[in-house]
CSV table of C-alpha atoms in Angstrom, one decimal:
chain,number,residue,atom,x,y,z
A,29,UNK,CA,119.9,161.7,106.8
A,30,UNK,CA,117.6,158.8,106.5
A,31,UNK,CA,118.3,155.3,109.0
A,32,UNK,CA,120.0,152.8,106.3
A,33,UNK,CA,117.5,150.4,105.6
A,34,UNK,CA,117.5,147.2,107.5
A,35,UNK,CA,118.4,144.1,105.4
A,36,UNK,CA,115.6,142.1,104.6
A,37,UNK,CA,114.6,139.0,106.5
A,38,UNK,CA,115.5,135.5,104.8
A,39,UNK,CA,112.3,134.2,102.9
A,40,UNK,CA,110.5,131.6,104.9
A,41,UNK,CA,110.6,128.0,103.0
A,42,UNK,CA,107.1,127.1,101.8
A,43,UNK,CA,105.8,123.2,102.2
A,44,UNK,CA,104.1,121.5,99.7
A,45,UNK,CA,102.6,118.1,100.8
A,46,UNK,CA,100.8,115.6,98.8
A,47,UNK,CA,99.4,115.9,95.5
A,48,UNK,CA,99.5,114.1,92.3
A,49,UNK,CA,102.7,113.5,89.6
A,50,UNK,CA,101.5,116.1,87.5
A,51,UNK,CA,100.4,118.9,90.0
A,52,UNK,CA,103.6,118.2,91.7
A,53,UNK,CA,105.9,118.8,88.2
A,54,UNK,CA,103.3,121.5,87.5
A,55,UNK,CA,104.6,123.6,91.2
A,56,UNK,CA,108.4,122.4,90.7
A,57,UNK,CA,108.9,122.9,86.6
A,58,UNK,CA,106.9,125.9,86.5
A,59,UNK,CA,104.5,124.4,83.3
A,60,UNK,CA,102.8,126.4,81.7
A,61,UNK,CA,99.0,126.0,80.7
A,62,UNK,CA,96.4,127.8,78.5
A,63,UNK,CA,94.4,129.9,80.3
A,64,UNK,CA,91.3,128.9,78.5
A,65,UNK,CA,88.1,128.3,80.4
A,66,UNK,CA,85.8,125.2,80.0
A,67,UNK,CA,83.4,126.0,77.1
A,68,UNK,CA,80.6,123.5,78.4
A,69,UNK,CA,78.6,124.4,75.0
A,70,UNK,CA,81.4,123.5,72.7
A,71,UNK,CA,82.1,120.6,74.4
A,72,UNK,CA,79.0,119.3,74.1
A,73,UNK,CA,78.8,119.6,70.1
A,74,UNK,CA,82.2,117.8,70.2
A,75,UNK,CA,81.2,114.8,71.9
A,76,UNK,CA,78.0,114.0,69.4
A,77,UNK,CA,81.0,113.6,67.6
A,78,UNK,CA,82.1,110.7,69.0
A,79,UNK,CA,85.8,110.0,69.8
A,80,UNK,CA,87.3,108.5,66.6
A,81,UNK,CA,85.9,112.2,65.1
A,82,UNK,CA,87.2,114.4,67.8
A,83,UNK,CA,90.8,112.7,67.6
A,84,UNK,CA,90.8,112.4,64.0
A,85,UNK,CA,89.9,116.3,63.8
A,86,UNK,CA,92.9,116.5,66.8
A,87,UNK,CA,95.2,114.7,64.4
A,88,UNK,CA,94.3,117.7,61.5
A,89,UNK,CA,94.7,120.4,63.6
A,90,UNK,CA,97.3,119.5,66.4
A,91,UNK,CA,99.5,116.4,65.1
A,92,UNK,CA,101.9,117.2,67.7
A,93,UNK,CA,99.0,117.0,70.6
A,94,UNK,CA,97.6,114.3,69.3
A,95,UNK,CA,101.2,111.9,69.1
A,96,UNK,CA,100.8,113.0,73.1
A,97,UNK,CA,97.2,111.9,73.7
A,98,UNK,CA,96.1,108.6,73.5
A,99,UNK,CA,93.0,108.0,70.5
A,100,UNK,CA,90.8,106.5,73.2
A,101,UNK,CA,90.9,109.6,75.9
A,102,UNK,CA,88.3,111.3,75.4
A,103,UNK,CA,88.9,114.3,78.3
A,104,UNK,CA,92.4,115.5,76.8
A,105,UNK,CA,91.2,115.2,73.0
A,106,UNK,CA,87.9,117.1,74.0
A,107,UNK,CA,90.4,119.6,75.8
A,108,UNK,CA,92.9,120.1,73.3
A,109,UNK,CA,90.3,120.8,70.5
A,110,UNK,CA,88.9,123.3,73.1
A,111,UNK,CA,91.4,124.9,73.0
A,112,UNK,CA,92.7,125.6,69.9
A,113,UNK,CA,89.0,126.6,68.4
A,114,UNK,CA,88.9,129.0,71.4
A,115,UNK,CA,92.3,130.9,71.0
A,116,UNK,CA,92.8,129.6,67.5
A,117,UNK,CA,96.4,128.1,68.4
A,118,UNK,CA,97.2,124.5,68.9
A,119,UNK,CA,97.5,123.6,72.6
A,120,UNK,CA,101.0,122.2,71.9
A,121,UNK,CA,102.2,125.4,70.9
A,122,UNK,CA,100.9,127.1,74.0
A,123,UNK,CA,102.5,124.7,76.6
A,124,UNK,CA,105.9,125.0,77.8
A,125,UNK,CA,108.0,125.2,81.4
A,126,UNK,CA,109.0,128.1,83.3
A,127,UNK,CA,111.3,126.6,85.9
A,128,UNK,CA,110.8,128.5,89.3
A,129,UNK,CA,114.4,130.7,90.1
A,130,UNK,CA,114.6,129.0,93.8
A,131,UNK,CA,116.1,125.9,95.0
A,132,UNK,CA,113.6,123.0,95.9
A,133,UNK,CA,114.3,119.8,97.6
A,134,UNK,CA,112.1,117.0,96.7
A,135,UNK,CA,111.3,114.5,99.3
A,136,UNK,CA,109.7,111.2,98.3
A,137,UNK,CA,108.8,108.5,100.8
A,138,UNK,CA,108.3,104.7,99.2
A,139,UNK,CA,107.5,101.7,100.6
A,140,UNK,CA,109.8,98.9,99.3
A,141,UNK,CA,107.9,96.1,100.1
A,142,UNK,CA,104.8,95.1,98.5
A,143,UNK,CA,103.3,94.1,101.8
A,144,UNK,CA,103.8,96.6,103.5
A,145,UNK,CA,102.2,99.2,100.9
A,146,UNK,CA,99.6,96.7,100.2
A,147,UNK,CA,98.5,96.9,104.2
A,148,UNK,CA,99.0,100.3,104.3
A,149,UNK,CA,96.4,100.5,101.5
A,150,UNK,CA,94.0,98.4,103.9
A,151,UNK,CA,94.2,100.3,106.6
A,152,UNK,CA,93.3,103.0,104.9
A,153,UNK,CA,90.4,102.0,103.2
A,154,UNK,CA,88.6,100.1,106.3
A,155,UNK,CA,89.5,104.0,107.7
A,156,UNK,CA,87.9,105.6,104.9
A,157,UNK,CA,84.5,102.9,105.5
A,158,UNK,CA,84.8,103.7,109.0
A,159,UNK,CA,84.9,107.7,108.8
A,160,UNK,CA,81.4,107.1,106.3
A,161,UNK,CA,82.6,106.9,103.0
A,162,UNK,CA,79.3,104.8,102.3
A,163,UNK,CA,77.1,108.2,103.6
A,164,UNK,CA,79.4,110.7,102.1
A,165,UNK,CA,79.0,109.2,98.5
A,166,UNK,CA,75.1,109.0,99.3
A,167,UNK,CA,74.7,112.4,99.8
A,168,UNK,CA,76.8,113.8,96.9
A,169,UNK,CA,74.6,111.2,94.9
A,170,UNK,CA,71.5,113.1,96.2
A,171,UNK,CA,72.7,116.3,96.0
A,172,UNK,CA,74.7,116.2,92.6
A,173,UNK,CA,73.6,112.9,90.6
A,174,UNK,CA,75.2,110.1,90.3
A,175,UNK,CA,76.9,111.6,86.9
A,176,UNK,CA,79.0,114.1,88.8
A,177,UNK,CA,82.9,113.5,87.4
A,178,UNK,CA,84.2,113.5,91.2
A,179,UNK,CA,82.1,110.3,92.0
A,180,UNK,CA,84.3,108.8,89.1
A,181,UNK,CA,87.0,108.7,90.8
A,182,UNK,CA,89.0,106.2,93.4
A,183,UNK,CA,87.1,105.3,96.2
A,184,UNK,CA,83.8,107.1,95.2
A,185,UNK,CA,83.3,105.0,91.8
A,186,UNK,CA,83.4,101.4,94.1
A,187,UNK,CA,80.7,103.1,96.5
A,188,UNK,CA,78.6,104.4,93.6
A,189,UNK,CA,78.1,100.8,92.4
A,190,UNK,CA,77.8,99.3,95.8
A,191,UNK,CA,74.7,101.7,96.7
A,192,UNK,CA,73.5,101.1,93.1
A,193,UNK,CA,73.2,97.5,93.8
A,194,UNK,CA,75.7,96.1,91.3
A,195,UNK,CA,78.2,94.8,93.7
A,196,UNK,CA,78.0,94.5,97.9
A,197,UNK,CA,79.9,96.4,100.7
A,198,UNK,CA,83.2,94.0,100.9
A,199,UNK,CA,83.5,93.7,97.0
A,200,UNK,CA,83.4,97.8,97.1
A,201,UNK,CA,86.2,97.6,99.5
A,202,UNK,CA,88.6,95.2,97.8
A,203,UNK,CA,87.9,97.1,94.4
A,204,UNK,CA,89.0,100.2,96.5
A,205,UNK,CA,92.0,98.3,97.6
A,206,UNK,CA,92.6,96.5,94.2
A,207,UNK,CA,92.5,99.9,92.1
A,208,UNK,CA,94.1,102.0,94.7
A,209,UNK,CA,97.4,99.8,94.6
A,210,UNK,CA,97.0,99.7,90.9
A,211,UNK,CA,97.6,103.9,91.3
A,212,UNK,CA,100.3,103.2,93.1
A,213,UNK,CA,102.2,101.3,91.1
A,214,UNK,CA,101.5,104.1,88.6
A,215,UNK,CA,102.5,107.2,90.3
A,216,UNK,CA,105.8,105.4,91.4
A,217,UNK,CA,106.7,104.5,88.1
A,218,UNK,CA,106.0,108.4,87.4
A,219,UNK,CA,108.2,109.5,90.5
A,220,UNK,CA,110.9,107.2,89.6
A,221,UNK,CA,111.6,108.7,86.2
A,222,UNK,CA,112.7,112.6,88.2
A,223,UNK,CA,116.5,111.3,89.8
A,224,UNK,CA,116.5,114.8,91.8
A,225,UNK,CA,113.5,113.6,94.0
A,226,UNK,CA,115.6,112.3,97.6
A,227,UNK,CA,113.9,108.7,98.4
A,228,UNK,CA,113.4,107.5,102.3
A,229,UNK,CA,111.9,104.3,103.3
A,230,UNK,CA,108.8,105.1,105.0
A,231,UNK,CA,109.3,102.5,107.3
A,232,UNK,CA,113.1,103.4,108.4
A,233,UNK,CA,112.4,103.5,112.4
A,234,UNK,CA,115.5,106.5,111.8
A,235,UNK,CA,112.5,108.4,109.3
A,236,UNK,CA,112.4,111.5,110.8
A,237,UNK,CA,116.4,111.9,111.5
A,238,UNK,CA,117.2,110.7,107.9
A,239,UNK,CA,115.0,113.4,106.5
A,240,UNK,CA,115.8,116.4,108.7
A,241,UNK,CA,119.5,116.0,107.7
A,242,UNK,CA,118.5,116.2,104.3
A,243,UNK,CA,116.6,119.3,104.9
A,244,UNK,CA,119.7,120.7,107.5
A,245,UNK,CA,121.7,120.5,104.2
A,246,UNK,CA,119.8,121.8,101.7
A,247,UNK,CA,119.5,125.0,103.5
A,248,UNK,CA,122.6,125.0,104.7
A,249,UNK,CA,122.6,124.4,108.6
């Protein structure tokens, strides 16, 4: 006869760190999206549109999209109308969730005080200037144009117009700080509206022992 089989070992908990309100509700609700790659050619016909024509064209064939997406967001519209003349089916009809089958434990860290998050935000900027923000925006200018999407983002968009000339070094860096608190405001107001995420103050000098009791009993030490 055959040695019974030995049991299998416990699955290892995976860590996921970081990321934005919707790539974190896209891991933990299992949503799912059209698999529909970028069709740079219709795109382009779309936006010699204009916007009030793309959305208005949304509105016809996707009203249920289009009560989602805002009339002046160009990026969604442009997407969902992408989408339903590649597949021929309204994007709203092909998203969804697929909750995962395991247990998660959402961990969320916040910083009560304005002050504190607003420093926080200045340390990390004058560490971002310091590390060589300034050349690493240079060289993607150089390398990709200044039109590349990803240098329209926080932190790159103030450097862009700082080595363009339109506005000098310490302007670039309160923008940076001005727009990167205005973000956070936003993702916590996101955050705040899912009650199963566990909430620590991130400067609790009892951090660390707070949240590894959490974790001891979630899984059950």
């Amino acid at each position: 006869l055959p040695p019974p089989a030995s049991p299998a070992p416990p699955a290892s908990p995976a860590l996921l760190v970081g990321g934005t309100g919707l790539y974190i509700r896209s891991i933990v609700r299992g949503m799912i999206i059209p698999r529909v790659a970028p069709n740079y050619e219709l795109r382009s016909q779309l936006q010699k549109l204009g916007q009030n024509q793309v959305y208005a064209m949304l509105q016809q064939v996707d009203p249920v999209a289009a009560k989602k997406i805002h009339a002046n967001d160009p990026v969604r519209s442009l997407r969902a109308l992408e989408v339903f003349y590649v597949t021929g089916k309204p994007i709203s009809e092909q998203q969804g969730e697929n909750p995962p089958t395991y247990p998660i434990l959402q961990i969320g860290l916040d910083c009560p005080h304005t002050d504190d998050l607003k420093q926080r935000i200045e340390r990390r900027t004058a560490q971002m200037l310091e590390a060589g923000l300034v050349a690493e925006v240079e060289l993607l200018c150089q390398k990709y144009g200044a039109d590349l999407p990803l240098l329209n983002t926080l932190g790159y968009q103030e450097i862009k117009q700082y080595l363009a000339g339109d506005i000098s070094l310490p302007q670039a860096k309160d923008l940076i700080v001005l727009h990167t608190r205005q973000f956070a405001k936003r993702q916590r107001t996101w955050f705040r509206a899912y009650p199963e995420i566990a909430w620590f103050d991130a400067n609790s000098s009892s951090l660390l022992e707070q949240v590894w009791q959490r974790i001891q009993e979630f899984i059950g030490i």
